[in-house]
CSV table of C-alpha atoms and ligand atoms in Angstrom, one decimal:
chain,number,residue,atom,x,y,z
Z,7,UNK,CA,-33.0,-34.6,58.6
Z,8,UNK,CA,-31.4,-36.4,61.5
Z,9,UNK,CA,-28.3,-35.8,63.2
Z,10,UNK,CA,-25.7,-37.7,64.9
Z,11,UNK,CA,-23.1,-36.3,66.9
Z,12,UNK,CA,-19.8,-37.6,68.7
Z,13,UNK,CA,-17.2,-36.9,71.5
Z,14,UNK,CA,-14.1,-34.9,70.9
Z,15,UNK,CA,-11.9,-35.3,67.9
Z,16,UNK,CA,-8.8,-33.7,66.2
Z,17,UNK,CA,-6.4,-35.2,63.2
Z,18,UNK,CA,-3.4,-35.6,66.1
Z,19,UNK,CA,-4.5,-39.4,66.2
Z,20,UNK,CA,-4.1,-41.7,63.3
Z,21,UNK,CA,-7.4,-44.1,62.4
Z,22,UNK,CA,-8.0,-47.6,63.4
Z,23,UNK,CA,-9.3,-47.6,59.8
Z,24,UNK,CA,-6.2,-46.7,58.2
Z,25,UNK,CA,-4.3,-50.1,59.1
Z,26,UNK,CA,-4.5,-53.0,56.6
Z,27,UNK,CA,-4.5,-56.3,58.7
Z,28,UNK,CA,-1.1,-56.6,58.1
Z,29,UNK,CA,-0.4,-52.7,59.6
Z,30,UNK,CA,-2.8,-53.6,62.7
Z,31,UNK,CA,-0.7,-56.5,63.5
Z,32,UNK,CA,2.4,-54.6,63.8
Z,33,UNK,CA,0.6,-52.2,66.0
Z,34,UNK,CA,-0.7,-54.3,68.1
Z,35,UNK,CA,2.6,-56.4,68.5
Z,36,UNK,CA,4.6,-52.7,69.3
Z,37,UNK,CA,2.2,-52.4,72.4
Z,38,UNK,CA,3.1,-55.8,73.6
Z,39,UNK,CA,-0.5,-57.5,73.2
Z,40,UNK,CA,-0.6,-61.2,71.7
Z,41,UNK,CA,-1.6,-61.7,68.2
Z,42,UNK,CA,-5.1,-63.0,68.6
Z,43,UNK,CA,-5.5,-59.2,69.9
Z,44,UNK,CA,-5.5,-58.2,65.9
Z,45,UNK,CA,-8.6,-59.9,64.7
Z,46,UNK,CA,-10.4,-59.1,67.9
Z,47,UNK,CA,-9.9,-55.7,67.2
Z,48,UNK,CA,-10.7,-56.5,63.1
Z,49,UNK,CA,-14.0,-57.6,64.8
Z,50,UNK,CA,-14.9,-55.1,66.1
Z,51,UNK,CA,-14.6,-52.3,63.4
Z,52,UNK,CA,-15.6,-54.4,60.5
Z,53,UNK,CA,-18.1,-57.4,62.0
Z,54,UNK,CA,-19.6,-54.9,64.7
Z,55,UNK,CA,-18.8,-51.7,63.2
Z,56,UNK,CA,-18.2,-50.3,66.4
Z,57,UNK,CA,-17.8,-45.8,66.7
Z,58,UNK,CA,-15.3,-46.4,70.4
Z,59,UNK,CA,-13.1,-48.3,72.5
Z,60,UNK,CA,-15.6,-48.3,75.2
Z,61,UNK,CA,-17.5,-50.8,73.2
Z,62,UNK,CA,-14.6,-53.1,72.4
Z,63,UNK,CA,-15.7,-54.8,76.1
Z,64,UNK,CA,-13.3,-58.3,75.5
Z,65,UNK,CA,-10.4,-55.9,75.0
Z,66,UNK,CA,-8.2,-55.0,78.6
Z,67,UNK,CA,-9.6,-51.4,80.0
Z,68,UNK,CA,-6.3,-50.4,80.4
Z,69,UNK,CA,-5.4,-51.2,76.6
Z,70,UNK,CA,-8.2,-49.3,75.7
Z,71,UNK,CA,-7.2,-46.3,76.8
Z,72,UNK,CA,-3.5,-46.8,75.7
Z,73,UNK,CA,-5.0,-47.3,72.3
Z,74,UNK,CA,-7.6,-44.1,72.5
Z,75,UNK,CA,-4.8,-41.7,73.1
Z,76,UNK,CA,-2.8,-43.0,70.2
Z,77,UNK,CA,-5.4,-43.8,67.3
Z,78,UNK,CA,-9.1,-42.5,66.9
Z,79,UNK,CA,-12.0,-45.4,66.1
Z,80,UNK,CA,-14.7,-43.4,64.3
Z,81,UNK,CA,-13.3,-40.9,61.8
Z,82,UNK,CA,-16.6,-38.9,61.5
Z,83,UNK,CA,-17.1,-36.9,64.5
Z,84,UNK,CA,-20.4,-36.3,63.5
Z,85,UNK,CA,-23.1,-36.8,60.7
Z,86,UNK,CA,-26.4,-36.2,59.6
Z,87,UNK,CA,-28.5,-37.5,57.3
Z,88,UNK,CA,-31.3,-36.4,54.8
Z,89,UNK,CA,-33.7,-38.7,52.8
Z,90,UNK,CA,-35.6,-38.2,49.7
Z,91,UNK,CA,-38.4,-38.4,48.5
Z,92,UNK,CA,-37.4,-41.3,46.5
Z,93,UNK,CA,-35.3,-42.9,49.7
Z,94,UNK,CA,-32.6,-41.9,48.2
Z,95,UNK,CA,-29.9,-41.5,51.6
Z,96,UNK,CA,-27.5,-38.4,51.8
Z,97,UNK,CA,-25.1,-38.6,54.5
Z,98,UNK,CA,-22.8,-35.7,55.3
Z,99,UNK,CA,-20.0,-36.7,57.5
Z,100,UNK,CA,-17.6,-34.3,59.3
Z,101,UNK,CA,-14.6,-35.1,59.5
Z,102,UNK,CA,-12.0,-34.8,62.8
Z,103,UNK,CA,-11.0,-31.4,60.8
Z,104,UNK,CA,-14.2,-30.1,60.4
Z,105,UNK,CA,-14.7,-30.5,56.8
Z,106,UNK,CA,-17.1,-32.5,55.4
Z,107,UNK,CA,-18.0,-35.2,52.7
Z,108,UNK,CA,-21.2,-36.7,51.6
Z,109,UNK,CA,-22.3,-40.0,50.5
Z,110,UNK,CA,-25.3,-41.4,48.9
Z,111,UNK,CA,-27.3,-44.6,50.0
Z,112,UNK,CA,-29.1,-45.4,46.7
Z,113,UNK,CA,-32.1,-47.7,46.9
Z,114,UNK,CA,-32.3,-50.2,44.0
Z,115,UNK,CA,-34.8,-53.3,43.6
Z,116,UNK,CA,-33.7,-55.5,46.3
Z,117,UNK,CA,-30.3,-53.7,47.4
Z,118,UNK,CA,-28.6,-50.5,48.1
Z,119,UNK,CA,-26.0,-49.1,46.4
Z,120,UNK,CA,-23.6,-46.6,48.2
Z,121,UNK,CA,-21.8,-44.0,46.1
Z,122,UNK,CA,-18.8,-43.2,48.5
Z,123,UNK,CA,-16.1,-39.9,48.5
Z,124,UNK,CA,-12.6,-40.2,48.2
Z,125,UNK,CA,-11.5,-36.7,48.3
Z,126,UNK,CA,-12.6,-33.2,50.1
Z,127,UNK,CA,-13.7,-31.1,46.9
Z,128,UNK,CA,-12.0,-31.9,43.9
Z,129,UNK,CA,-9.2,-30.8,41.7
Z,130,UNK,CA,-10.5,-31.5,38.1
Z,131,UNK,CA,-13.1,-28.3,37.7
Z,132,UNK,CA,-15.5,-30.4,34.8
Z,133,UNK,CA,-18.0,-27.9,33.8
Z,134,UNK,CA,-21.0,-29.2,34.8
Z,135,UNK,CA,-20.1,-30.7,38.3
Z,136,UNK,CA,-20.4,-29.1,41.9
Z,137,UNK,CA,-17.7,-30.5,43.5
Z,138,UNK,CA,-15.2,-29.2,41.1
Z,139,UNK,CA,-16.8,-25.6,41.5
Z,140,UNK,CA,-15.7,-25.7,45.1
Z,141,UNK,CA,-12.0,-26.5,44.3
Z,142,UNK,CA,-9.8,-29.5,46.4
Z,143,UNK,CA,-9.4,-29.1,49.7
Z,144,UNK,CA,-7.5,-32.3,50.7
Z,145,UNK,CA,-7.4,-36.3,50.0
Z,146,UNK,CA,-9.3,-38.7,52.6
Z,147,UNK,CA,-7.4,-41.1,54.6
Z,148,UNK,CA,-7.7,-45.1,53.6
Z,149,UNK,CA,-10.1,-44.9,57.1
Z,150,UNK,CA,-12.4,-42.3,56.1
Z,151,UNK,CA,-13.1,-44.1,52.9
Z,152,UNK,CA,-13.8,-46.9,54.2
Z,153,UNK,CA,-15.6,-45.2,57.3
Z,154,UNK,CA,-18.4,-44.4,55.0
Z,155,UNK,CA,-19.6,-48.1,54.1
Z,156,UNK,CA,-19.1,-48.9,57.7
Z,157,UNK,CA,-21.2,-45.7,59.3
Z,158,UNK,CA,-23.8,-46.7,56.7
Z,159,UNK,CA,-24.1,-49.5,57.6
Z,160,UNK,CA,-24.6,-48.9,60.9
Z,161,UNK,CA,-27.2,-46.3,60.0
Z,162,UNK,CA,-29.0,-48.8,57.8
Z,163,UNK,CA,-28.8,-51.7,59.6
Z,164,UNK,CA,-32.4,-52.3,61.0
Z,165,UNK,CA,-33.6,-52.3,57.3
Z,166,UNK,CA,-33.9,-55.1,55.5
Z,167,UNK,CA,-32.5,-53.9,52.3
Z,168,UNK,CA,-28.5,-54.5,52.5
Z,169,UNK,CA,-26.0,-52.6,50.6
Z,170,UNK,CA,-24.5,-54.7,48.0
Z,171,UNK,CA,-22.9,-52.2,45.4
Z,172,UNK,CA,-20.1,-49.7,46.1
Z,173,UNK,CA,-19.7,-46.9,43.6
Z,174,UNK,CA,-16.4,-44.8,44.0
Z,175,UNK,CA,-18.6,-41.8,42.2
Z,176,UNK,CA,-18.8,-39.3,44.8
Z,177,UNK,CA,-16.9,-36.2,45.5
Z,178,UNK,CA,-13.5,-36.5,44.3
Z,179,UNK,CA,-11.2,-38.2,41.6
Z,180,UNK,CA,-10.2,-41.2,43.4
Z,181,UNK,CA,-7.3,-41.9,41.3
Z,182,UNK,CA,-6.2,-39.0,42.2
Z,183,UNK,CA,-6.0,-40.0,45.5
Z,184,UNK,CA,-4.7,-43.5,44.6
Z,185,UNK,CA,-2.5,-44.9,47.2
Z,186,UNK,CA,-5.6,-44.7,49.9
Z,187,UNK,CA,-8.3,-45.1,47.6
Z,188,UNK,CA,-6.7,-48.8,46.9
Z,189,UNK,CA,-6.0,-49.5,50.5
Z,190,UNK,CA,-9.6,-49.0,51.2
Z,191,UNK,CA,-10.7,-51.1,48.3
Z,192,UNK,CA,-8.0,-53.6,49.6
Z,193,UNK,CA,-10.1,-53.4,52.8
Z,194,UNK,CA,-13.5,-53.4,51.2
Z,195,UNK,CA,-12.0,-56.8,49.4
Z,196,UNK,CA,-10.4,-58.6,52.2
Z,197,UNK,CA,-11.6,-61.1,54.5
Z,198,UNK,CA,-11.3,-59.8,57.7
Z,199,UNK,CA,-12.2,-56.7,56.3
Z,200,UNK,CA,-15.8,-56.0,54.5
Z,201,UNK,CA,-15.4,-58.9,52.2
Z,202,UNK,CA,-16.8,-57.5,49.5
Z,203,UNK,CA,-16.3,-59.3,45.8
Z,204,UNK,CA,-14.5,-57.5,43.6
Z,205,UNK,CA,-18.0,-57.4,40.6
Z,206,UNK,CA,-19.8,-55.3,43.9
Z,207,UNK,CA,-17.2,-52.1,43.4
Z,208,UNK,CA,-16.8,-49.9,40.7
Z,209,UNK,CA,-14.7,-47.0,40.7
Z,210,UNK,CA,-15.6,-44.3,38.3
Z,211,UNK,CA,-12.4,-41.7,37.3
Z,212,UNK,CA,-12.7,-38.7,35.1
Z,213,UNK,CA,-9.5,-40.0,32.6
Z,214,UNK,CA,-6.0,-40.4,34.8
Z,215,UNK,CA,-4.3,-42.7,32.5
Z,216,UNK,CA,-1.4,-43.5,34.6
Z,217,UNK,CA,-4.2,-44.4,37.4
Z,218,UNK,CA,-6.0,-46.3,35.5
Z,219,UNK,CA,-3.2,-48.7,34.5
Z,220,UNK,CA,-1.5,-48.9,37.8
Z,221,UNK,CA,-5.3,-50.3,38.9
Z,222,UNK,CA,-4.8,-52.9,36.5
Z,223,UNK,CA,-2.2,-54.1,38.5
Z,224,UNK,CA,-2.9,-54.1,42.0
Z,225,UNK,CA,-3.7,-57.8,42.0
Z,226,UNK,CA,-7.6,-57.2,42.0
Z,227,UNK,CA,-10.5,-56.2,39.2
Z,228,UNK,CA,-12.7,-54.4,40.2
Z,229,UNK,CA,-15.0,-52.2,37.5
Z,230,UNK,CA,-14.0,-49.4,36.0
Z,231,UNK,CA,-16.3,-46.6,34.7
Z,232,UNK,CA,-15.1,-43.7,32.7
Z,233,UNK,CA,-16.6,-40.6,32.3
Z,234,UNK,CA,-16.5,-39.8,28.5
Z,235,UNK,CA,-19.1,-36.9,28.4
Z,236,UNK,CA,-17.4,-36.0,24.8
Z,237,UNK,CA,-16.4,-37.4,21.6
Z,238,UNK,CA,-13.9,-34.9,20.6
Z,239,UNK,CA,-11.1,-33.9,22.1
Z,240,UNK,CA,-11.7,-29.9,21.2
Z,241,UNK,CA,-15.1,-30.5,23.4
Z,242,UNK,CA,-14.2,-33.0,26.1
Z,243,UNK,CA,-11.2,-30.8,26.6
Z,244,UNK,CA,-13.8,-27.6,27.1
Z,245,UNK,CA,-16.1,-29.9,29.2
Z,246,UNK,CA,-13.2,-32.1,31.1
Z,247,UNK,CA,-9.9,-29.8,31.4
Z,248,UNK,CA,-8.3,-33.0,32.4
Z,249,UNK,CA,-8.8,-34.4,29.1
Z,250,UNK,CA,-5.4,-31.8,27.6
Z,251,UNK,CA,-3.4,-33.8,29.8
Z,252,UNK,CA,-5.0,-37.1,29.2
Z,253,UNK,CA,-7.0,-37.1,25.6
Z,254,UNK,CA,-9.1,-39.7,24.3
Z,255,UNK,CA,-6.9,-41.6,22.3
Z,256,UNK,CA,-4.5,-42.3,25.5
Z,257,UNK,CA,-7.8,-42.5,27.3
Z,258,UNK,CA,-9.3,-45.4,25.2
Z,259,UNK,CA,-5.9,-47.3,25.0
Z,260,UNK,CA,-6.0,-47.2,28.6
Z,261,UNK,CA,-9.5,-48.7,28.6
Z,262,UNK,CA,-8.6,-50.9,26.3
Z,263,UNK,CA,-5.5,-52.4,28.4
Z,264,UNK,CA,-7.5,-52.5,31.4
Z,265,UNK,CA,-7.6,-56.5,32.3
Z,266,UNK,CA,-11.3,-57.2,33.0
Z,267,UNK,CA,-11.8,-60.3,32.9
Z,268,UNK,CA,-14.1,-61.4,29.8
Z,269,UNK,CA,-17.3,-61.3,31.0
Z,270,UNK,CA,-17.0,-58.1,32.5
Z,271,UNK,CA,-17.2,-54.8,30.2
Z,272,UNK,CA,-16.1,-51.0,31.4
Z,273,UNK,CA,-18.9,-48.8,31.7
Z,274,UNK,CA,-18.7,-45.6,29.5
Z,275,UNK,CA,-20.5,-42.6,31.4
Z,276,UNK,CA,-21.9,-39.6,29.2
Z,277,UNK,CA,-23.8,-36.9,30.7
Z,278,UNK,CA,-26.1,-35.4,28.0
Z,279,UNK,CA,-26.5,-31.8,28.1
Z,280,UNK,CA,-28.5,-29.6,25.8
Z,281,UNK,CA,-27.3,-28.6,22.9
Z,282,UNK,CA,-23.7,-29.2,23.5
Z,283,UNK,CA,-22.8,-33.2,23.2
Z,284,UNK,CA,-26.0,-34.6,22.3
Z,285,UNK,CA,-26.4,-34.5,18.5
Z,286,UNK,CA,-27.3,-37.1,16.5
Z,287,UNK,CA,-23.2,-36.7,15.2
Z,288,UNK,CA,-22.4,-36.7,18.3
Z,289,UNK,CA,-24.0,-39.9,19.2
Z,290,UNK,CA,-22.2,-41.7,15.7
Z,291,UNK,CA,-18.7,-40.4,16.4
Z,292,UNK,CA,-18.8,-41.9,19.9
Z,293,UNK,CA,-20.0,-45.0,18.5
Z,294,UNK,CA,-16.7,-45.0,16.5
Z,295,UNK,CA,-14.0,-43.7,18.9
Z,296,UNK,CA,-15.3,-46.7,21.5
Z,297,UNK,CA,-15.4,-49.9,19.0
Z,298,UNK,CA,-13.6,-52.4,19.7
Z,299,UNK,CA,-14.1,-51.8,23.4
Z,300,UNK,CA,-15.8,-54.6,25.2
Z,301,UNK,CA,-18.3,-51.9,27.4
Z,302,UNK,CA,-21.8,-50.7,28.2
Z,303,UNK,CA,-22.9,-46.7,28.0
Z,304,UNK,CA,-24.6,-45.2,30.6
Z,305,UNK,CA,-26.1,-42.1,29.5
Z,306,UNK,CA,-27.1,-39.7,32.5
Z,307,UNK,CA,-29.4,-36.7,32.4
Z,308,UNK,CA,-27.4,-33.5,33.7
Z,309,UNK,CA,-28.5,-32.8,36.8
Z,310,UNK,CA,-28.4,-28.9,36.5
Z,311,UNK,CA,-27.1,-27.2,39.3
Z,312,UNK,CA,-27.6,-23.3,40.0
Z,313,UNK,CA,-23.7,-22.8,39.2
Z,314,UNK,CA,-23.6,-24.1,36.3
Z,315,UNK,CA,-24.6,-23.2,32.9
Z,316,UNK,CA,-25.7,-26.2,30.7
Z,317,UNK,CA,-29.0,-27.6,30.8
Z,318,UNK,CA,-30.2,-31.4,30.3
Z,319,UNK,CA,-31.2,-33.0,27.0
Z,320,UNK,CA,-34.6,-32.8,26.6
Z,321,UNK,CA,-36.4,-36.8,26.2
Z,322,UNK,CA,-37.0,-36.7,22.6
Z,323,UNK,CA,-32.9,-36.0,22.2
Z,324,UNK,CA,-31.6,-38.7,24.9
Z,325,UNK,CA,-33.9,-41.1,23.2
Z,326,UNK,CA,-32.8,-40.4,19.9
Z,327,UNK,CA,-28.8,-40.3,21.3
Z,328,UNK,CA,-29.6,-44.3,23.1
Z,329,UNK,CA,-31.3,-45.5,19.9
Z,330,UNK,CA,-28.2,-44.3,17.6
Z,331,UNK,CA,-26.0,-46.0,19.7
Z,332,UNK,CA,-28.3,-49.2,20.0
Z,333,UNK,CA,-28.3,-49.4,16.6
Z,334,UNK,CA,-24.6,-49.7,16.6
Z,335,UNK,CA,-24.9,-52.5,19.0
Z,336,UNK,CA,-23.9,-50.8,22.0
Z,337,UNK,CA,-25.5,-51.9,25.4
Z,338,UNK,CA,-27.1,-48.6,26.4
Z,339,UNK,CA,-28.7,-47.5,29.1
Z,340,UNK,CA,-31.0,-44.5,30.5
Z,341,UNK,CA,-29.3,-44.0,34.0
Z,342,UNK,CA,-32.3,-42.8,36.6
Z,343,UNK,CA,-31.1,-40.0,38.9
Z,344,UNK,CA,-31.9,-40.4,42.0
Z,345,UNK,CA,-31.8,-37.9,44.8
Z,346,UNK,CA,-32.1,-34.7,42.7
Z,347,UNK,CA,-34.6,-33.2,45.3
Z,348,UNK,CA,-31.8,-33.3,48.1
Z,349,UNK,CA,-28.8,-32.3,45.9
Z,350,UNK,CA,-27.9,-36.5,46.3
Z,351,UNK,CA,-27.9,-36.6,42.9
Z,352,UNK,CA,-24.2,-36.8,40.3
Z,353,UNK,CA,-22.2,-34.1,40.2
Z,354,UNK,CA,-24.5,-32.4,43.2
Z,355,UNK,CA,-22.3,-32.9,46.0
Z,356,UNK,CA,-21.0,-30.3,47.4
Z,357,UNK,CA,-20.3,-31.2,51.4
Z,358,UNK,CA,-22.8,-28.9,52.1
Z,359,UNK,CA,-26.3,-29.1,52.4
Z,360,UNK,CA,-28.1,-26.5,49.7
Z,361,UNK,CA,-30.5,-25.5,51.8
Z,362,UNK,CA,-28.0,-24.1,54.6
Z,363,UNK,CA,-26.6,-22.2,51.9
Z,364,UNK,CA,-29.2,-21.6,49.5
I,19,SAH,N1,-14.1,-38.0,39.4
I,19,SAH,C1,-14.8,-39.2,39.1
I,19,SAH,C2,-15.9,-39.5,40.1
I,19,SAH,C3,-16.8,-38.5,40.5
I,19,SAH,S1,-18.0,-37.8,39.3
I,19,SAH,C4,-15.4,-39.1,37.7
I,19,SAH,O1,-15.2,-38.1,37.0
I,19,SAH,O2,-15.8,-40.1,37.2
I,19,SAH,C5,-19.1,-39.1,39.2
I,19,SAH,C6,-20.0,-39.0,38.0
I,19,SAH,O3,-20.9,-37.9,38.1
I,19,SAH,C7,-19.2,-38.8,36.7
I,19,SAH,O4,-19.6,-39.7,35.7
I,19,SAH,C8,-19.6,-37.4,36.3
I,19,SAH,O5,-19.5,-37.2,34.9
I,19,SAH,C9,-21.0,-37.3,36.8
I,19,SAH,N2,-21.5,-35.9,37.0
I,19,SAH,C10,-20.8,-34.8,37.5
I,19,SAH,N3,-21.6,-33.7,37.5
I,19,SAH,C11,-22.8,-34.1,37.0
I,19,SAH,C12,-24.1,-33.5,36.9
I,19,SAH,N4,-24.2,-32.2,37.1
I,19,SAH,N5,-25.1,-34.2,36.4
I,19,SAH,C13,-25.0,-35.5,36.2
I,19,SAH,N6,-23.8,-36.2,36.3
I,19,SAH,C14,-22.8,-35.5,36.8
């Protein structure tokens, strides 16, 4: 495990990060510097990914430090990092607060993909997941979203492997947290931002109806994956408390009013855990409730976690669950879990690392 750690910090300052172009334009224009100023400074957070003002060196010293005492470049004071024995990255960040949040750098064949956090803990207490066993502490800023891709990047940068999917997946429900989760995918999409295309991001949401149309309105598409998990609303409901506010037939009307465009499908996400979702009758019925939905189904072996009870299917079951659904011509797919050594894996984040706790 490595560690990296920064100067001072506290939450006084607002983020660099947090400005759209639009919002860092103003700023710089209220301290009286010309315009080209704006996509100098775009530069160097996005281009060089740059952690302080000392490094912006075409920038005016005294600027600098007018800047530095009213908004903060690097919103993680310090992080460290821990690697698995699969490659698989974890990345806890602290936060000018002192909480934390993790990410995962996920090695696939010729890419990474990074599976980000949009909230501190979350609100949503799903049975099988860590994050919701520690409850919600607070929403991340639009700059501490983004932060992540950008510290990663940093971090990964001497590798030849670049990251080329963004998964909205880790702790959190980011559309709970909706107004800065979409101005950080608004930065992830724009041009003098990361300039990432809309296929490369996918943001994954446990069921917030209301969310997931507004989404389909910003003006962008990016991919949406639902976390099913259930067939029925008596189980999801016991699985997903979310689901008595939003239940599956408000759900899948929202999925089906999502505007992808039509090659594109929404991913269905079902963890399998023993004994509880994963009967053959389980596997039919969500063949029925999803028809008609243009989708793919990602089944995903629980990772257990010592605070939870269920356990995963065993291989005989999950293959018997995927050929069900094959047969009823869904695309389905066996979803590796990476990480699980280093808690990296789904539902194992926790902000903490196990072992410091364990
Ligand atoms: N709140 C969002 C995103 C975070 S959870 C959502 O619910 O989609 C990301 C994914 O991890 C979800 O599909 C969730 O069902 C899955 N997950 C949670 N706990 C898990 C566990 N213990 N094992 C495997 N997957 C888990």
């Amino acid at each position: 495990m490595s560690l990296c750690l920064y100067g001072k910090h506290s939450m006084q300052n607002d983020l660099l990060l947090n400005y759209t172009p639009t919002e860092m334009q103003a700023f710089v224009e209220a301290s009286g510097q010309p315009r080209y100023r704006t996509k100098q400074l775009l530069e160097w957070l996005y281009r060089s990914k740059v952690v302080s003002y000392d490094e912006m060196t075409n920038l005016p010293k005294a600027w600098r430090e007018e800047l530095a005492r009213k908004a903060d470049v690097n919103p993680f004071p310090s992080f460290s990092v821990q690697e698995s024995s699969d490659s698989t990255r974890k990345y806890l960040f602290t936060l000018r607060d002192g909480q934390a949040i993790e990410s995962v750098c996920i090695p696939m064949k010729e890419h990474f993909t990074l599976c980000l956090s949009t909230q501190v803990g979350c609100a949503l207490e799903c049975a099988f997941c860590l994050t919701g066993k520690q409850g919600f502490t607070r929403n991340l800023q639009a700059g501490e979203i983004i932060g992540q891709i950008l510290a990663v990047q940093r971090d990964t940068a001497a590798s030849d492997t670049k990251i080329s999917n963004i998964v909205l997946m880790g702790m959190g429900e980011p559309l709970l947290n909706y107004d800065q989760t979409v101005k950080a995918i608004r930065m992830m999409l724009a041009e003098e931002g990361l300039h990432v295309s809309n296929r490369k991001i996918t943001l994954s949401t446990a069921g917030i109806v209301p969310g997931m149309h507004k989404l389909g309105q910003e003006g962008f598409i990016i991919n949406l994956a639902v976390s099913l998990n259930a067939p029925t609303d008596d189980l999801r409901s016991q699985l997903m408390p979310i689901n008595k506010t939003y239940p599956l037939q408000e759900l899948l009307q929202a999925c089906r009013e999502y505007p992808l465009p039509e090659r594109r499908r929404i991913t269905f996400e079902y963890i399998l855990l023993d004994r509880i979702n994963d009967t053959p009758e389980h596997a039919s019925t969500v063949a029925d409730i999803l028809q008609g939905i243009r989708c793919k189904i990602n089944l995903i072996p629980l990772n257990p976690t010592s605070e939870t009870p269920y356990r995963p299917s065993s291989e005989a079951t999950v293959l018997a669950f995927q050929e069900i659904l094959l047969q009823r011509g869904y695309s389905t797919f066996l979803r590796a879990s990476k990480g699980a050594d280093i808690s990296a894996a789904c539902g194992q984040l926790s902000g903490k690392y196990r072992s410091e706790i364990d």
